[in-house]
mmCIF file of C-alpha atoms and ligand atoms in Angstrom:
data_model
loop_
_atom_site.group_PDB
_atom_site.id
_atom_site.type_symbol
_atom_site.label_atom_id
_atom_site.label_comp_id
_atom_site.label_asym_id
_atom_site.label_seq_id
_atom_site.Cartn_x
_atom_site.Cartn_y
_atom_site.Cartn_z
ATOM 1 C CA MET A 1493 0.170 -0.394 -0.015
ATOM 2 C CA LYS A 1494 1.225 3.288 -1.032
ATOM 3 C CA TYR A 1495 2.284 5.750 2.222
ATOM 4 C CA GLN A 1496 1.122 8.704 -0.258
ATOM 5 C CA ASN A 1497 -2.401 7.215 -0.998
ATOM 6 C CA ILE A 1498 -3.084 6.552 2.705
ATOM 7 C CA VAL A 1499 -2.138 10.133 3.424
ATOM 8 C CA LEU A 1500 -3.674 11.650 0.328
ATOM 9 C CA GLY A 1501 -6.913 9.168 1.453
ATOM 10 C CA ILE A 1502 -7.092 11.090 5.458
ATOM 11 C CA LEU A 1503 -6.434 14.395 3.853
ATOM 12 C CA LEU A 1504 -9.312 13.981 1.620
ATOM 13 C CA ILE A 1505 -11.628 12.614 3.786
ATOM 14 C CA ALA A 1506 -10.513 15.726 6.216
ATOM 15 C CA SER A 1507 -10.917 17.946 4.223
ATOM 16 C CA VAL A 1508 -12.938 17.607 1.295
ATOM 17 C CA THR A 1509 -16.133 18.004 1.032
ATOM 18 C CA ILE A 1510 -17.991 16.615 -2.288
ATOM 19 C CA ALA A 1511 -20.577 19.397 -4.557
ATOM 20 C CA GLU A 1512 -22.963 18.946 -6.949
ATOM 21 C CA SER A 1513 -21.380 18.312 -10.537
ATOM 22 C CA LEU A 1514 -23.120 20.939 -13.200
ATOM 23 C CA ASN A 1515 -20.985 19.754 -16.453
ATOM 24 C CA PRO A 1516 -19.956 17.238 -16.706
ATOM 25 C CA SER A 1517 -21.731 14.691 -14.945
ATOM 26 C CA GLU A 1518 -18.843 12.357 -14.256
ATOM 27 C CA GLU A 1519 -16.901 15.129 -12.767
ATOM 28 C CA GLN A 1520 -16.718 15.577 -8.500
ATOM 29 C CA VAL A 1521 -15.804 18.536 -7.710
ATOM 30 C CA LYS A 1522 -13.890 18.321 -4.587
ATOM 31 C CA ILE A 1523 -13.630 21.945 -2.383
ATOM 32 C CA ILE A 1524 -10.357 22.227 -0.894
ATOM 33 C CA ASP A 1525 -9.480 25.449 0.610
ATOM 34 C CA GLY A 1526 -12.176 27.182 -1.045
ATOM 35 C CA GLU A 1527 -11.287 26.420 -4.593
ATOM 36 C CA GLU A 1528 -12.882 23.793 -7.086
ATOM 37 C CA PHE A 1529 -11.319 20.805 -7.832
ATOM 38 C CA VAL A 1530 -11.794 18.096 -10.075
ATOM 39 C CA GLN A 1531 -9.808 14.967 -10.506
ATOM 40 C CA THR A 1532 -8.448 14.153 -14.174
ATOM 41 C CA PRO A 1533 -6.272 11.592 -15.546
ATOM 42 C CA TYR A 1534 -3.439 14.442 -14.534
ATOM 43 C CA GLY A 1535 -4.516 14.753 -11.246
ATOM 44 C CA LEU A 1536 -6.713 16.779 -9.390
ATOM 45 C CA MET A 1537 -6.915 20.298 -11.117
ATOM 46 C CA LEU A 1538 -8.431 23.178 -10.992
ATOM 47 C CA ARG A 1539 -12.108 23.234 -11.928
ATOM 48 C CA GLU A 1540 -11.217 25.959 -13.709
ATOM 49 C CA CYS A 1541 -8.462 24.596 -15.941
ATOM 50 C CA VAL A 1542 -11.152 21.625 -17.006
ATOM 51 C CA GLN A 1543 -12.787 21.614 -20.074
ATOM 52 C CA ASN A 1544 -15.479 19.352 -21.273
ATOM 53 C CA VAL A 1545 -16.414 20.555 -24.471
ATOM 54 C CA PRO A 1546 -18.806 18.981 -27.123
ATOM 55 C CA SER A 1547 -17.649 15.338 -29.030
ATOM 56 C CA GLY A 1548 -15.932 16.165 -32.295
ATOM 57 C CA SER A 1549 -14.880 19.180 -31.091
ATOM 58 C CA TYR A 1550 -11.219 21.206 -32.296
ATOM 59 C CA VAL A 1551 -8.911 22.647 -29.541
ATOM 60 C CA GLN A 1552 -6.495 24.983 -31.376
ATOM 61 C CA GLU A 1553 -4.025 27.074 -29.637
ATOM 62 C CA SER A 1554 -2.421 30.256 -29.650
ATOM 63 C CA GLU A 1555 0.790 31.497 -29.047
ATOM 64 C CA ASP A 1556 -0.724 34.108 -26.820
ATOM 65 C CA GLY A 1557 -1.741 31.153 -24.437
ATOM 66 C CA SER A 1558 -5.319 31.508 -25.327
ATOM 67 C CA VAL A 1559 -7.187 28.317 -26.781
ATOM 68 C CA PHE A 1560 -9.955 27.891 -29.167
ATOM 69 C CA ILE A 1561 -11.884 25.196 -29.353
ATOM 70 C CA ILE A 1562 -14.540 24.813 -32.277
ATOM 71 C CA ASN A 1563 -16.857 22.561 -33.156
ATOM 72 C CA ASP A 1564 -19.562 23.412 -36.231
ATOM 73 C CA GLN A 1565 -21.366 20.298 -36.292
ATOM 74 C CA LYS A 1566 -22.387 21.103 -32.457
ATOM 75 C CA ASN A 1567 -22.700 24.983 -33.460
ATOM 76 C CA PHE A 1568 -20.176 25.291 -30.481
ATOM 77 C CA SER A 1569 -17.199 27.923 -29.991
ATOM 78 C CA LYS A 1570 -15.581 29.275 -27.302
ATOM 79 C CA ARG A 1571 -12.280 30.831 -26.802
ATOM 80 C CA LEU A 1572 -10.171 30.231 -23.501
ATOM 81 C CA GLU A 1573 -8.099 33.476 -22.071
ATOM 82 C CA ARG A 1574 -4.839 32.169 -21.242
ATOM 83 C CA ASN A 1575 -5.463 31.895 -17.409
ATOM 84 C CA GLU A 1576 -2.126 32.368 -15.139
ATOM 85 C CA LYS A 1577 -3.177 29.764 -12.648
ATOM 86 C CA CYS A 1578 -3.665 27.068 -15.162
ATOM 87 C CA VAL A 1579 -0.735 27.541 -16.867
ATOM 88 C CA LYS A 1580 1.308 27.359 -13.785
ATOM 89 C CA ASN A 1581 -0.023 24.631 -12.807
ATOM 90 C CA ASN A 1582 -0.012 22.583 -15.821
ATOM 91 C CA PRO A 1583 0.394 19.156 -15.235
ATOM 92 C CA ALA A 1584 2.142 18.147 -18.568
ATOM 93 C CA ARG A 1585 5.143 19.900 -16.782
ATOM 94 C CA LYS A 1586 5.280 16.970 -14.661
ATOM 95 C CA LEU A 1587 5.274 14.632 -17.642
ATOM 96 C CA LYS A 1588 8.561 15.942 -18.844
ATOM 97 C CA ASP A 1589 11.720 14.613 -17.206
ATOM 98 C CA SER A 1590 10.452 11.418 -16.421
ATOM 99 C CA VAL A 1591 6.551 9.225 -16.320
ATOM 100 C CA LYS A 1592 8.422 7.987 -13.348
ATOM 101 C CA GLN A 1593 7.896 10.950 -11.146
ATOM 102 C CA PHE A 1594 4.347 11.681 -12.921
ATOM 103 C CA ASP A 1595 2.224 10.391 -9.674
ATOM 104 C CA GLY A 1596 -0.661 7.739 -10.325
ATOM 105 C CA TRP A 1597 1.500 5.980 -13.240
ATOM 106 C CA LEU A 1598 1.479 2.263 -12.079
ATOM 107 C CA ASP A 1599 1.544 -0.880 -14.508
ATOM 108 C CA TYR A 1600 2.350 0.383 -17.842
ATOM 109 C CA GLY A 1601 4.596 -0.683 -21.206
ATOM 110 C CA ASP A 1602 5.999 1.995 -23.105
ATOM 111 C CA TRP A 1603 7.930 2.218 -26.155
ATOM 112 C CA TYR A 1604 9.611 5.496 -28.227
ATOM 113 C CA VAL A 1605 8.907 5.318 -31.636
ATOM 114 C CA PRO A 1606 12.192 4.803 -33.718
ATOM 115 C CA GLU A 1607 13.820 8.272 -34.650
ATOM 116 C CA ASN A 1608 13.240 8.874 -38.185
ATOM 117 C CA THR A 1609 9.945 7.796 -38.405
ATOM 118 C CA LYS A 1610 6.996 9.288 -36.671
ATOM 119 C CA LEU A 1611 3.146 8.166 -35.352
ATOM 120 C CA SER A 1612 0.661 8.110 -37.370
ATOM 121 C CA LYS A 1613 -1.769 5.958 -35.520
ATOM 122 C CA PHE A 1614 -1.944 3.704 -32.473
ATOM 123 C CA GLU A 1615 -5.205 1.641 -31.817
ATOM 124 C CA SER A 1616 -6.253 -0.690 -29.418
ATOM 125 C CA PHE A 1617 -9.206 -2.670 -27.993
ATOM 126 C CA TYR A 1618 -9.265 -2.987 -24.196
ATOM 127 C CA SER A 1619 -11.189 -5.560 -22.420
ATOM 128 C CA VAL A 1620 -12.924 -3.753 -19.340
ATOM 129 C CA PRO A 1621 -11.977 -5.833 -16.220
ATOM 130 C CA ASN A 1622 -14.228 -7.028 -13.723
ATOM 131 C CA THR A 1623 -15.816 -3.963 -11.237
ATOM 132 C CA PRO A 1624 -13.548 -3.750 -8.055
ATOM 133 C CA ILE A 1625 -14.918 -5.108 -4.883
ATOM 134 C CA GLY A 1626 -13.727 -2.131 -3.545
ATOM 135 C CA LYS A 1627 -15.692 1.354 -3.368
ATOM 136 C CA ASN A 1628 -13.270 4.107 -1.766
ATOM 137 C CA ASP A 1629 -13.685 6.632 -4.146
ATOM 138 C CA GLN A 1630 -10.898 5.457 -6.175
ATOM 139 C CA TYR A 1631 -9.810 6.592 -9.682
ATOM 140 C CA LEU A 1632 -8.858 3.949 -12.349
ATOM 141 C CA PHE A 1633 -7.653 5.392 -15.611
ATOM 142 C CA TYR A 1634 -6.874 2.804 -18.176
ATOM 143 C CA PHE A 1635 -5.855 4.181 -21.928
ATOM 144 C CA ILE A 1636 -3.214 4.093 -24.384
ATOM 145 C CA ALA A 1637 -1.244 7.156 -24.869
ATOM 146 C CA ALA A 1638 1.097 9.222 -27.116
ATOM 147 C CA GLN A 1639 3.048 12.128 -25.674
ATOM 148 C CA ASN A 1640 5.806 14.149 -27.301
ATOM 149 C CA ASN A 1641 8.907 13.024 -24.985
ATOM 150 C CA ASP A 1642 11.388 14.788 -27.158
ATOM 151 C CA ASN A 1643 9.907 18.187 -26.120
ATOM 152 C CA SER A 1644 8.820 19.390 -29.296
ATOM 153 C CA GLY A 1645 6.494 21.912 -30.084
ATOM 154 C CA SER A 1646 4.474 24.546 -27.762
ATOM 155 C CA GLY A 1647 5.029 22.036 -24.402
ATOM 156 C CA HIS A 1648 4.336 18.737 -23.545
ATOM 157 C CA SER A 1649 1.450 17.028 -24.237
ATOM 158 C CA VAL A 1650 -0.374 13.525 -23.538
ATOM 159 C CA ILE A 1651 -3.370 12.540 -25.749
ATOM 160 C CA GLN A 1652 -5.294 9.258 -24.650
ATOM 161 C CA PRO A 1653 -8.419 7.684 -24.951
ATOM 162 C CA VAL A 1654 -8.983 6.878 -21.229
ATOM 163 C CA LEU A 1655 -11.178 3.758 -19.842
ATOM 164 C CA SER A 1656 -12.364 5.508 -16.692
ATOM 165 C CA TYR A 1657 -13.758 3.830 -13.430
ATOM 166 C CA THR A 1658 -14.955 5.534 -10.331
ATOM 167 C CA LEU A 1659 -17.828 6.138 -8.405
ATOM 168 C CA GLU A 1660 -20.102 6.473 -11.057
ATOM 169 C CA GLY A 1661 -19.099 3.271 -12.792
ATOM 170 C CA TRP A 1662 -17.252 2.813 -16.325
ATOM 171 C CA TYR A 1663 -17.491 5.529 -18.529
ATOM 172 C CA PHE A 1664 -15.129 6.071 -21.878
ATOM 173 C CA GLN A 1665 -13.581 9.521 -22.760
ATOM 174 C CA SER A 1666 -10.723 11.693 -25.347
ATOM 175 C CA TRP A 1667 -8.610 13.536 -23.531
ATOM 176 C CA ASN A 1668 -5.786 15.836 -24.306
ATOM 177 C CA CYS A 1669 -3.182 17.696 -21.458
ATOM 178 C CA CYS A 1670 -2.906 20.189 -21.481
ATOM 179 C CA PRO A 1671 -2.935 22.939 -23.856
ATOM 180 C CA SER A 1672 -2.274 26.333 -21.887
ATOM 181 C CA GLY A 1673 -2.893 24.506 -18.822
ATOM 182 C CA GLN A 1674 -6.212 23.090 -19.842
ATOM 183 C CA ALA A 1675 -7.223 19.334 -19.555
ATOM 184 C CA ILE A 1676 -9.716 19.448 -22.769
ATOM 185 C CA ASN A 1677 -12.229 16.177 -22.836
ATOM 186 C CA ALA A 1678 -15.290 15.307 -24.669
ATOM 187 C CA PRO A 1679 -18.326 14.123 -23.084
ATOM 188 C CA ALA A 1680 -17.665 10.189 -21.704
ATOM 189 C CA VAL A 1681 -19.518 6.922 -23.446
ATOM 190 C CA LYS A 1682 -21.183 5.193 -21.014
ATOM 191 C CA ASN A 1683 -22.924 1.828 -21.603
ATOM 192 C CA ILE A 1684 -19.808 0.219 -20.821
ATOM 193 C CA THR A 1685 -19.673 -3.215 -18.799
ATOM 194 C CA PRO A 1686 -16.992 -5.714 -17.375
ATOM 195 C CA HIS A 1687 -15.756 -7.865 -20.441
ATOM 196 C CA ASP A 1688 -16.581 -5.261 -22.941
ATOM 197 C CA GLN A 1689 -14.333 -4.556 -25.630
ATOM 198 C CA VAL A 1690 -14.122 -1.072 -25.983
ATOM 199 C CA TYR A 1691 -11.765 0.489 -28.930
ATOM 200 C CA GLY A 1692 -9.492 3.475 -28.423
ATOM 201 C CA SER A 1693 -7.394 5.648 -31.013
ATOM 202 C CA ILE A 1694 -5.180 8.180 -31.705
ATOM 203 C CA GLU A 1695 -4.561 9.161 -35.067
ATOM 204 C CA VAL A 1696 -1.976 12.261 -36.159
ATOM 205 C CA LYS A 1697 -3.164 13.484 -39.630
ATOM 206 C CA ASN A 1698 -2.221 16.957 -41.738
ATOM 207 C CA SER A 1699 -0.785 18.539 -37.730
ATOM 208 C CA GLN A 1700 -4.241 17.154 -36.267
ATOM 209 C CA ILE A 1701 -4.219 14.742 -33.302
ATOM 210 C CA THR A 1702 -7.845 12.738 -33.216
ATOM 211 C CA ILE A 1703 -8.776 10.523 -30.304
ATOM 212 C CA ILE A 1704 -11.268 8.088 -30.373
ATOM 213 C CA SER A 1705 -13.146 6.371 -27.307
ATOM 214 C CA GLN A 1706 -16.036 4.010 -28.879
ATOM 215 C CA ASN A 1707 -18.271 1.525 -26.707
ATOM 216 C CA LYS A 1708 -19.168 -1.797 -28.133
ATOM 217 C CA PHE A 1709 -22.580 -0.117 -29.176
ATOM 218 C CA GLY A 1710 -20.419 2.231 -31.476
ATOM 219 C CA GLU A 1711 -20.737 4.992 -29.407
ATOM 220 C CA GLN A 1712 -18.022 7.751 -29.498
ATOM 221 C CA SER A 1713 -16.142 10.994 -27.010
ATOM 222 C CA LEU A 1714 -14.086 12.772 -30.404
ATOM 223 C CA LEU A 1715 -11.499 15.233 -29.501
ATOM 224 C CA THR A 1716 -9.447 16.529 -32.025
ATOM 225 C CA VAL A 1717 -6.139 18.803 -31.072
ATOM 226 C CA ASP A 1718 -3.669 20.793 -33.107
ATOM 227 C CA SER A 1719 -0.520 19.280 -33.265
ATOM 228 C CA ASN A 1720 1.054 22.529 -32.798
ATOM 229 C CA GLY A 1721 4.779 21.214 -33.734
ATOM 230 C CA ARG A 1722 4.782 18.339 -31.454
ATOM 231 C CA ASN A 1723 6.528 14.968 -32.608
ATOM 232 C CA PHE A 1724 4.490 12.286 -30.892
ATOM 233 C CA ASP A 1725 7.122 9.976 -29.942
ATOM 234 C CA TRP A 1726 6.285 7.982 -26.853
ATOM 235 C CA ILE A 1727 3.525 5.713 -26.766
ATOM 236 C CA ALA A 1728 1.975 3.680 -23.783
ATOM 237 C CA ALA A 1729 -0.318 1.378 -22.820
ATOM 238 C CA THR A 1730 -1.183 2.377 -18.853
ATOM 239 C CA LEU A 1731 -3.090 1.850 -15.875
ATOM 240 C CA GLU A 1732 -3.329 5.112 -13.815
ATOM 241 C CA THR A 1733 -4.992 5.601 -10.421
ATOM 242 C CA TYR A 1734 -5.550 7.723 -7.740
ATOM 243 C CA HIS A 1735 -6.995 7.642 -4.208
ATOM 244 C CA VAL A 1736 -7.017 3.696 -4.174
ATOM 245 C CA ILE A 1737 -6.531 2.583 -0.743
ATOM 246 C CA GLU A 1738 -6.618 -0.787 -0.500
ATOM 247 C CA CYS A 1739 -6.465 -3.847 -2.855
ATOM 248 C CA ASN A 1740 -9.266 -4.119 -3.226
ATOM 249 C CA ASP A 1741 -9.777 -1.010 -5.046
ATOM 250 C CA TYR A 1742 -8.198 -2.982 -8.029
ATOM 251 C CA PRO A 1743 -10.296 -5.045 -10.161
ATOM 252 C CA PHE A 1744 -9.209 -9.017 -10.063
ATOM 253 C CA GLY A 1745 -8.056 -10.283 -12.799
ATOM 254 C CA LYS A 1746 -7.214 -8.848 -15.757
ATOM 255 C CA MET A 1747 -7.626 -5.644 -18.289
ATOM 256 C CA THR A 1748 -6.128 -6.250 -22.217
ATOM 257 C CA TYR A 1749 -4.567 -4.348 -24.766
ATOM 258 C CA SER A 1750 -5.207 -6.325 -27.556
ATOM 259 C CA GLN A 1751 -4.968 -6.070 -31.792
ATOM 260 C CA MET A 1752 -2.603 -3.200 -31.146
ATOM 261 C CA ASN A 1753 -1.885 -1.495 -34.262
ATOM 262 C CA VAL A 1754 1.002 1.310 -34.543
ATOM 263 C CA THR A 1755 1.108 2.596 -37.976
ATOM 264 C CA LEU A 1756 3.871 4.997 -38.988
ATOM 265 C CA SER A 1757 3.987 8.332 -41.012
ATOM 266 C CA ASP A 1758 6.060 5.968 -43.737
ATOM 267 C CA GLY A 1759 2.215 3.921 -43.726
ATOM 268 C CA THR A 1760 4.104 0.705 -42.065
ATOM 269 C CA GLN A 1761 3.342 -1.218 -38.999
ATOM 270 C CA ALA A 1762 5.859 -0.919 -36.392
ATOM 271 C CA VAL A 1763 6.546 -4.097 -34.194
ATOM 272 C CA PRO A 1764 6.690 -2.083 -30.922
ATOM 273 C CA GLN A 1765 9.317 -3.593 -28.329
ATOM 274 C CA TRP A 1766 7.632 -2.461 -25.253
ATOM 275 C CA ASP A 1767 9.093 -2.055 -21.849
ATOM 276 C CA THR A 1768 7.615 -2.698 -18.594
ATOM 277 C CA THR A 1769 9.283 -0.250 -15.687
ATOM 278 C CA GLY A 1770 6.257 1.053 -13.831
ATOM 279 C CA PHE A 1771 5.576 1.017 -10.361
ATOM 280 C CA THR A 1772 3.191 -1.856 -8.828
ATOM 281 C CA GLU A 1773 1.498 -3.324 -5.756
ATOM 282 C CA CYS A 1774 -1.245 -5.470 -4.701
ATOM 283 C CA ALA A 1775 0.541 -8.359 -6.812
ATOM 284 C CA GLY A 1776 0.477 -5.960 -10.204
ATOM 285 C CA ASN A 1777 1.290 -7.479 -13.167
ATOM 286 C CA THR A 1778 2.023 -5.951 -16.489
ATOM 287 C CA LYS A 1779 2.733 -8.769 -19.290
ATOM 288 C CA ILE A 1780 4.167 -8.053 -22.850
ATOM 289 C CA ILE A 1781 2.136 -11.163 -24.232
ATOM 290 C CA ASP A 1782 3.349 -10.058 -27.757
ATOM 291 C CA PRO A 1783 4.038 -6.354 -29.670
ATOM 292 C CA LYS A 1784 0.007 -6.017 -29.735
ATOM 293 C CA THR A 1785 -0.907 -7.349 -26.961
ATOM 294 C CA ILE A 1786 -0.222 -6.834 -22.890
ATOM 295 C CA THR A 1787 -2.131 -6.842 -19.780
ATOM 296 C CA ILE A 1788 -2.567 -5.482 -16.638
ATOM 297 C CA GLN A 1789 -3.845 -7.173 -13.487
ATOM 298 C CA HIS A 1790 -3.850 -7.347 -9.542
ATOM 299 C CA ASN A 1791 -4.985 -9.167 -6.693
ATOM 300 C CA PHE A 1792 -3.907 -12.443 -8.449
ATOM 301 C CA ARG A 1793 -0.849 -14.648 -9.006
ATOM 302 C CA ASP A 1794 -0.445 -17.196 -11.985
HETATM 303 C C1 NAG B 2377 -25.743 28.619 -33.710
HETATM 304 O O1 NAG B 2377 -25.521 29.818 -32.188
HETATM 305 C C2 NAG B 2377 -25.953 30.875 -32.954
HETATM 306 C C3 NAG B 2377 -25.419 31.992 -31.276
HETATM 307 O O2 NAG B 2377 -25.806 31.258 -30.473
HETATM 308 C C4 NAG B 2377 -27.361 31.262 -33.011
HETATM 309 O O3 NAG B 2377 -27.976 32.451 -33.034
HETATM 310 C C5 NAG B 2377 -27.776 30.418 -34.175
HETATM 311 O O4 NAG B 2377 -29.549 30.260 -34.492
HETATM 312 C C6 NAG B 2377 -27.380 28.793 -34.124
HETATM 313 N N1 NAG B 2377 -27.528 27.987 -35.019
HETATM 314 C C7 NAG B 2377 -27.830 26.530 -34.974
HETATM 315 C C8 NAG B 2377 -28.419 25.804 -36.505
HETATM 316 O O5 NAG B 2377 -28.515 25.956 -34.592
HETATM 317 C C1 NAG B 2378 -5.598 -4.095 -35.844
HETATM 318 O O1 NAG B 2378 -5.138 -4.317 -37.472
HETATM 319 C C2 NAG B 2378 -5.911 -5.912 -38.005
HETATM 320 C C3 NAG B 2378 -5.753 -5.833 -38.921
HETATM 321 O O2 NAG B 2378 -5.939 -5.095 -40.141
HETATM 322 C C4 NAG B 2378 -7.319 -5.828 -37.433
HETATM 323 O O3 NAG B 2378 -7.896 -6.791 -37.664
HETATM 324 C C5 NAG B 2378 -7.172 -5.040 -36.066
HETATM 325 O O4 NAG B 2378 -8.789 -5.147 -36.004
HETATM 326 C C6 NAG B 2378 -6.588 -3.686 -35.913
HETATM 327 N N1 NAG B 2378 -6.812 -3.464 -34.696
HETATM 328 C C7 NAG B 2378 -7.738 -2.683 -34.071
HETATM 329 C C8 NAG B 2378 -8.017 -2.139 -32.811
HETATM 330 O O5 NAG B 2378 -8.582 -2.235 -34.587
#
């Protein structure tokens, strides 16, 4: 059991009240020292730095730090002026040095795209694991992701279709962290139950990145973001958690990333040599079954 999680748990119980969330419903707003926070795949973030936008929206960054989000189909557009609080607390900064310092990432397989090529597409099926027995307000985030670890473009960024388990149950949601410190997500798709196969993909095309999170009924959480000169040179298949306080907060048994395809910009299929260096606990085990299959499991030894 992680000491910092126990401490965090006690702190949260002591100081947090959960307020009614306006938008989206899966956000649980926590009031800490009078400020509103939201739990995200990047840790607790100020609510004003988390944006839920209609599915299919396109996110553009400007050099002045403003972010413009547009969705013609939904007749939606929004300009976010540069927000110093968000810029200052941009969690993507923590991705820079080493992902291992990024609190929350546990079990993962990762791979660097070969230097002379670029990522074009990364897709995978995710098998939804069993629902955890423990109900401790834990947050489990399973995702494939890409990051520009080479420092290219305008700041570090992570793009990810995130299969989430929280008190609200299972849901699947496309996220980008964090242009100008804004964590942007499209509304989650629900109707997800254990043993479903859901589909996630990240595609880089004409300097736009499209993130798809799709349930077995074909419902999507879809987000497109400007690449802004970033080269997504590092990919991972991951479990990230927050507020896990006992082993029962993890599912029993496996979660599987399967039929993973990594397409490079020259059109070839890569054969990733996945590395597994993530921290784990509760008999956690990340297995590279083959270049297209990674399993993550806890509470089970075999
Ligand atoms: C789109 O939004 C604008 C401004 O809110 C509104 O005036 C217009 O009627 C809307 N158009 C459609 C097709 O909904
Ligand atoms: C990966 O590619 C194979 C061969 O084209 C395809 O059958 C499989 O469905 C793809 N995987 C995903 C997650 O779409």
